[in-house]
CSV table of C-alpha atoms and ligand atoms in Angstrom, one decimal:
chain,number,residue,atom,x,y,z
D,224,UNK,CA,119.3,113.3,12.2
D,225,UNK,CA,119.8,109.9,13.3
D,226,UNK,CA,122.9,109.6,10.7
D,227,UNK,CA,124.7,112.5,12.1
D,228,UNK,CA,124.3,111.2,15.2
D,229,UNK,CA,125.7,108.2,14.8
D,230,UNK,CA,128.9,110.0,12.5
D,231,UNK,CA,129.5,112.5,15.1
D,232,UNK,CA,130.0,109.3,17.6
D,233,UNK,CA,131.9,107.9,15.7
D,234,UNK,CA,134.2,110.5,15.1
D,235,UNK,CA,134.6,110.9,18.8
D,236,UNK,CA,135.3,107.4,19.4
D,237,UNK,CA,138.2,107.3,16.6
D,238,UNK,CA,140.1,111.2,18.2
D,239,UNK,CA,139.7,108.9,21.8
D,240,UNK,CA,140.7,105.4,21.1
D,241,UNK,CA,143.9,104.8,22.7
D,242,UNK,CA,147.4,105.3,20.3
D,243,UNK,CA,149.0,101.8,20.4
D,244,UNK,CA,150.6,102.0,16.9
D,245,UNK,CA,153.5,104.8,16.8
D,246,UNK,CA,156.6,104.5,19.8
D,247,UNK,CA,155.3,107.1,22.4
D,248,UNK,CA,155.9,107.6,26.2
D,249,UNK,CA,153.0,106.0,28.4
D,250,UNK,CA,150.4,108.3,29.7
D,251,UNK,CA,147.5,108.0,31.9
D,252,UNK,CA,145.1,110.6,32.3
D,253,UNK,CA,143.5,113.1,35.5
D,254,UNK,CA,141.7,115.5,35.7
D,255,UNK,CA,144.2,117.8,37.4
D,256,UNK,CA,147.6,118.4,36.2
D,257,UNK,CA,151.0,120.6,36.4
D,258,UNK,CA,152.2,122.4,33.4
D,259,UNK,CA,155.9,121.1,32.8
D,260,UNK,CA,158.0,123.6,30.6
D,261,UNK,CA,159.7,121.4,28.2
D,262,UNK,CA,162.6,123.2,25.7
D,263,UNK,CA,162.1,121.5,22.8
D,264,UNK,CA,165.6,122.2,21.2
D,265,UNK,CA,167.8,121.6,24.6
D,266,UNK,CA,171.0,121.5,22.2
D,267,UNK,CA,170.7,125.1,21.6
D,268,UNK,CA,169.7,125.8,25.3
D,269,UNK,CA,172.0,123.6,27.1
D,270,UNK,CA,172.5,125.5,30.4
D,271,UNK,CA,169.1,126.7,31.0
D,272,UNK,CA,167.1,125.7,34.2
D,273,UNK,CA,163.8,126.7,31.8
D,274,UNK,CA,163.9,122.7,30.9
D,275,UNK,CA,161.9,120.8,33.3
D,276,UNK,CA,160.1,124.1,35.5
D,277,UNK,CA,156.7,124.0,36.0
D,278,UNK,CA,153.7,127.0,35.0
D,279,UNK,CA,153.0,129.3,37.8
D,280,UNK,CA,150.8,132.2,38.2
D,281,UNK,CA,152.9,135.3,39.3
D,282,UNK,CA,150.3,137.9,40.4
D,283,UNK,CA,150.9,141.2,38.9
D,284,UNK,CA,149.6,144.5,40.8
D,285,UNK,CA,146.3,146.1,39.0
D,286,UNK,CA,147.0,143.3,36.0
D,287,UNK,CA,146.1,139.8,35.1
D,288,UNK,CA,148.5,137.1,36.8
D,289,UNK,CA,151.7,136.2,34.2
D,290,UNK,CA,152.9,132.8,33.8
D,291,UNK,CA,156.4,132.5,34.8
D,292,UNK,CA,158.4,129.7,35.8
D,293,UNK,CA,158.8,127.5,39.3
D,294,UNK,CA,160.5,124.8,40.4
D,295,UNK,CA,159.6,121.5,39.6
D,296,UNK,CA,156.3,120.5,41.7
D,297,UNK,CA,156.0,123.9,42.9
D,298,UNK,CA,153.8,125.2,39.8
D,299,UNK,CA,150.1,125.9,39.2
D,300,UNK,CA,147.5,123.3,39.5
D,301,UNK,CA,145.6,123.1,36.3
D,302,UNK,CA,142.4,121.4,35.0
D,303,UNK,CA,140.5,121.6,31.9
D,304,UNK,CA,136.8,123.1,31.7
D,305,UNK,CA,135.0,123.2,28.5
D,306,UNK,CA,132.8,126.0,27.2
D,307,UNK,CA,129.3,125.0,27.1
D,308,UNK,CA,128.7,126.6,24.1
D,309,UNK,CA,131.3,124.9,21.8
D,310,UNK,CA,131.8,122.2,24.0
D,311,UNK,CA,128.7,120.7,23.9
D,312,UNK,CA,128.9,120.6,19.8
D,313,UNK,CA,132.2,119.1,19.7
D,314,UNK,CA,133.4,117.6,22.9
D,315,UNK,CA,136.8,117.2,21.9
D,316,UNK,CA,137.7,121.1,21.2
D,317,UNK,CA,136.1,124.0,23.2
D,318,UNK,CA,138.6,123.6,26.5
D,319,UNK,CA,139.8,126.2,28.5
D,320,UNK,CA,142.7,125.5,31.0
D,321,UNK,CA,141.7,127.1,34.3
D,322,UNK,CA,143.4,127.2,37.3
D,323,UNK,CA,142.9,129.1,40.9
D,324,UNK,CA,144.9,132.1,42.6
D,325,UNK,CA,146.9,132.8,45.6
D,326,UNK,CA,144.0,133.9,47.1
D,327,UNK,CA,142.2,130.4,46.6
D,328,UNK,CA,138.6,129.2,45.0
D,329,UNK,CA,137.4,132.5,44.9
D,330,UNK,CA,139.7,133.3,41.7
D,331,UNK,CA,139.7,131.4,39.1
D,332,UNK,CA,142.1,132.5,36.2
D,333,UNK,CA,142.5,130.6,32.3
D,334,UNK,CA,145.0,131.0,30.7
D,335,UNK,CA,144.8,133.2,27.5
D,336,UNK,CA,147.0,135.5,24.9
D,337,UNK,CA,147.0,138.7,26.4
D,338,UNK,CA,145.9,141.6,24.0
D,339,UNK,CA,148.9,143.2,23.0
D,340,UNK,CA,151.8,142.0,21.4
D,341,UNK,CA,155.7,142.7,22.4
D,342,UNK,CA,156.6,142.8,18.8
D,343,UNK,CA,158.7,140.3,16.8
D,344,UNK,CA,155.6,137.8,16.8
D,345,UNK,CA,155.6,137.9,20.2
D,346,UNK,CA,152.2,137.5,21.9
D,347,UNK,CA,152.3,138.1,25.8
D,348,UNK,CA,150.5,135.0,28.0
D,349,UNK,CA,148.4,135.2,31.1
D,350,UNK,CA,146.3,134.4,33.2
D,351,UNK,CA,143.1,136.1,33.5
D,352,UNK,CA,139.8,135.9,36.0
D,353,UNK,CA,137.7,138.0,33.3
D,354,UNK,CA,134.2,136.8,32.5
D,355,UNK,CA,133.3,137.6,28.7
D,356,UNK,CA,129.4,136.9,28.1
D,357,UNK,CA,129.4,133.4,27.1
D,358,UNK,CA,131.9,133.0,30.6
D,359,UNK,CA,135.0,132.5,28.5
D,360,UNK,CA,138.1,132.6,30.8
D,361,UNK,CA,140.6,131.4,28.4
D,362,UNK,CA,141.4,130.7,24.9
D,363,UNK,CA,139.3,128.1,24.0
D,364,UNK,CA,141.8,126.4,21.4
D,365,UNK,CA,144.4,126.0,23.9
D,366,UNK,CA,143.9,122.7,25.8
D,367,UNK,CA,145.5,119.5,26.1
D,368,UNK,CA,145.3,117.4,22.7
D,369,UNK,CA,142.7,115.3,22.8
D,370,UNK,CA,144.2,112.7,20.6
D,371,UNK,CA,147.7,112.4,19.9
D,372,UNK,CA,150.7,110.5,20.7
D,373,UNK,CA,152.3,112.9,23.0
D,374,UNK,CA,149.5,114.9,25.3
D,375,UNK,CA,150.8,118.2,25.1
D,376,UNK,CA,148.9,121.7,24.8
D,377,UNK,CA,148.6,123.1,21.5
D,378,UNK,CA,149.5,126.5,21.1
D,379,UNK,CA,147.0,126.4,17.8
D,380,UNK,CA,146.4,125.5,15.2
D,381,UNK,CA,145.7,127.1,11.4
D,382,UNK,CA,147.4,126.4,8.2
D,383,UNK,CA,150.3,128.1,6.8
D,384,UNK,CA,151.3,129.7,10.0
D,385,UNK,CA,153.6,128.0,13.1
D,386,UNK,CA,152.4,128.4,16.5
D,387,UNK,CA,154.5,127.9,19.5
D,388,UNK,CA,154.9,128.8,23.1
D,389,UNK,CA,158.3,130.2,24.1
D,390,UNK,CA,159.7,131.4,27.6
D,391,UNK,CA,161.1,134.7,27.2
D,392,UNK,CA,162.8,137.5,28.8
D,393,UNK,CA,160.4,139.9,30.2
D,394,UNK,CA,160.1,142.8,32.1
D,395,UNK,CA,157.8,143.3,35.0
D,396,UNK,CA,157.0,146.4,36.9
D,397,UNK,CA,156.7,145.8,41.1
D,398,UNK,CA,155.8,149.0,42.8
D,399,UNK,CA,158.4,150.1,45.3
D,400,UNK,CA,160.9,148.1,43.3
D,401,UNK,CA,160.7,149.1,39.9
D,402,UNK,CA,161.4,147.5,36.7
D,403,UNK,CA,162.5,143.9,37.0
D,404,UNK,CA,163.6,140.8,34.4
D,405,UNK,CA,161.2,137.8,34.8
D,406,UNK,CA,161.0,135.1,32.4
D,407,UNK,CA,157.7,134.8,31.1
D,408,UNK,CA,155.6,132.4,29.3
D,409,UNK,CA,154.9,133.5,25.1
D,410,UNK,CA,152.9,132.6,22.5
D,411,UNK,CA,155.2,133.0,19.3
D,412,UNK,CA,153.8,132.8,15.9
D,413,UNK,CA,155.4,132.9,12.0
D,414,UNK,CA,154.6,132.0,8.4
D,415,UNK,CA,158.2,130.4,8.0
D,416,UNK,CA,158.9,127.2,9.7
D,417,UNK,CA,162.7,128.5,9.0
D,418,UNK,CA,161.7,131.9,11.2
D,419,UNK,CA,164.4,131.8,14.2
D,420,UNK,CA,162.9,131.9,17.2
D,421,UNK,CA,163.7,135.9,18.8
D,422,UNK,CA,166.3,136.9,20.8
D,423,UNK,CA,165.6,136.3,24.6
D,424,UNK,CA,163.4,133.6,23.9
D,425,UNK,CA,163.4,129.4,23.9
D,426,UNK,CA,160.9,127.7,22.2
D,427,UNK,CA,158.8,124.9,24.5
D,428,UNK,CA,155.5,122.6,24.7
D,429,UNK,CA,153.7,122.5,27.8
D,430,UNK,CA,153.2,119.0,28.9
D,431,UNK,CA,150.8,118.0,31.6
D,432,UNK,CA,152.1,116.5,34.8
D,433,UNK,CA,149.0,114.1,36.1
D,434,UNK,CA,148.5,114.9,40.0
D,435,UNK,CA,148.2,112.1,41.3
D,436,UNK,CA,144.6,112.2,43.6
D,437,UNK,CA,143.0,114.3,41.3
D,438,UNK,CA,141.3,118.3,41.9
D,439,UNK,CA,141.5,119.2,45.5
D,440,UNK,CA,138.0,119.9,46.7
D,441,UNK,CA,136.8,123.2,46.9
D,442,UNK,CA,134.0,124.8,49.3
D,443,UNK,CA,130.7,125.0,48.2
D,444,UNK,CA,129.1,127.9,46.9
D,445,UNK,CA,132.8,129.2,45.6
D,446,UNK,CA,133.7,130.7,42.3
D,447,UNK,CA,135.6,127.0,41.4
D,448,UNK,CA,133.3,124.8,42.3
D,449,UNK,CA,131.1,124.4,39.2
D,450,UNK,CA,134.5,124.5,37.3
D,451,UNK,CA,135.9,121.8,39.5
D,452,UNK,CA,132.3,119.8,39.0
D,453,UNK,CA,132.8,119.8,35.2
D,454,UNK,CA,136.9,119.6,35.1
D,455,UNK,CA,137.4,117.0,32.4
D,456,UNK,CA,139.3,113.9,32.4
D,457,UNK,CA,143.1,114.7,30.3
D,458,UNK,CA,145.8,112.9,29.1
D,459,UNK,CA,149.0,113.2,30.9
D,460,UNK,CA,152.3,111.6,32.2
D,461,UNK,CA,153.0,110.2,35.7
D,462,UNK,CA,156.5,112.0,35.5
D,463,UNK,CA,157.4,114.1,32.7
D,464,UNK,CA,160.9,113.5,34.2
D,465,UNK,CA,161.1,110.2,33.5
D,466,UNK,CA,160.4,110.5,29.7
D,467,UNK,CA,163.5,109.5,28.0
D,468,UNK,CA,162.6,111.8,24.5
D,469,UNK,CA,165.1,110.4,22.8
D,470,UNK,CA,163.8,107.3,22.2
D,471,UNK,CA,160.6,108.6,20.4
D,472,UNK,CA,160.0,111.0,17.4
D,473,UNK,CA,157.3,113.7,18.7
D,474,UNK,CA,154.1,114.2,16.6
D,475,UNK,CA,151.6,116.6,16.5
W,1020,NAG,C1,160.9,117.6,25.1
W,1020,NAG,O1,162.2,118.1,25.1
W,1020,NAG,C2,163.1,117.2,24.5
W,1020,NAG,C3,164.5,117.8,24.6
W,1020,NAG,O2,164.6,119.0,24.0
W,1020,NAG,C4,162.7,116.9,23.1
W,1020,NAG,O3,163.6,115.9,22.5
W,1020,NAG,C5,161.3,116.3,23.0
W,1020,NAG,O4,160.8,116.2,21.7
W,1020,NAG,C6,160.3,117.3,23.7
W,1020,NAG,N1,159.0,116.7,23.8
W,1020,NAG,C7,157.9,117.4,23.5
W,1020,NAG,C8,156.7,116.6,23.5
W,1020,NAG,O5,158.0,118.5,23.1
């Protein structure tokens, strides 16, 4: 017992030491933080104003929100909660990235694949405030990496098989308006690394924006607060901005 114990801690204490030894951009961490949309091939993309937006919850009549895009500063304030059912067994996996609503405490949405696909290993994203048993609110596997170089938030991660977000065309129906474009956050998946990425869409990581301060309060007795109480402490960058990416080789 007392040998696991001690290997388990260990463990934990080598995925959190700090990186010092590969070229990376500084980070610090929060427990509160934006989701910057970063295209990760802007060669191909060079006109787009996808670069550099931020995650925001679009609220979608008699659906779960959608995760478009907004100006820089302007998106979603996220935090990280962790399941207490896996996250209790292994601290460093288990998180769900949770967020509130327009409406404020009282909704609390996590972000999560939505259940069916658009075709062309296209997986819809959104942003959901539906309690399974266990009070999953999100995918659990998508969370900001615990132990890397370059904080970011895996899209997944299983062998043989390339995961990705994208931000793709989309369309959205508004009552009273109809049919309109939107451009959506994806989750994109292949078994070929040399798989283009589809038509209408750009492939991006998510990178988390620190705000500075920390999570807002909420009222007690609302839906957030125990989520706020147990929000963890994340990696992430002062001002994704500021990162000059060409002077560093991303890793996983
Ligand atoms: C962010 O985007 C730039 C430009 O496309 C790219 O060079 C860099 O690797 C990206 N960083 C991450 C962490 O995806």
């Amino acid at each position: 017992m007392l040998s696991k114990t001690t290997t388990l801690l260990g463990l934990a204490a080598l995925a959190t030491a700090a990186p010092t030894d590969y070229p990376h951009p500084p980070f610090t961490t929060s427990n509160a933080f934006r989701l910057v949309v970063n295209v990760t091939d802007i060669s191909k993309y060079p006109s787009s104003s996808i670069h550099g937006s931020e995650i925001y919850a679009y609220p979608i009549p008699s659906n779960a929100a959608r995760p478009g895009l907004a100006q820089r500063g302007a998106g979603n304030i996220f935090y990280q909660w962790h399941d207490p059912t896996s996250g209790i067994r292994f601290p460093e996996f288990g998180g769900q990235l949770l967020t509130e609503g327009l409406r404020g405490p009282d909704t609390v949405m996590g972000l999560r694949q939505a259940i069916h696909e658009v075709g062309d290993h296209r997986i819809l994203m959104e942003l959901d405030t539906t309690r399974a048993v266990d009070d999953r609110l999100a995918d659990l596997s998508m969370q900001v990496t615990p132990s890397a170089y370059f904080p970011h938030v895996a899209a997944g991660e299983l062998s043989g098989v390339r995961f990705s977000f994208a931000v793709c065309e989309q369309k959205v129906y508004v009552p009273k308006q109809g049919e309109l474009g939107f451009l959506g956050l994806e989750f994109f998946y292949t078994w070929s690394s040399s798989e283009p990425i589809p038509e209408g869409c750009v492939p991006a990581r998510l990178i988390p924006e620190c705000v500075k301060g920390g999570l807002h309060e909420v009222p007690a007795g609302s839906v957030a607060e125990r989520y706020h109480k147990e929000a963890k402490e994340v990696r992430c960058y002062e001002d994704v901005s500021a990162i000059e990416w060409e002077k560093y080789n991303f890793v996983y």
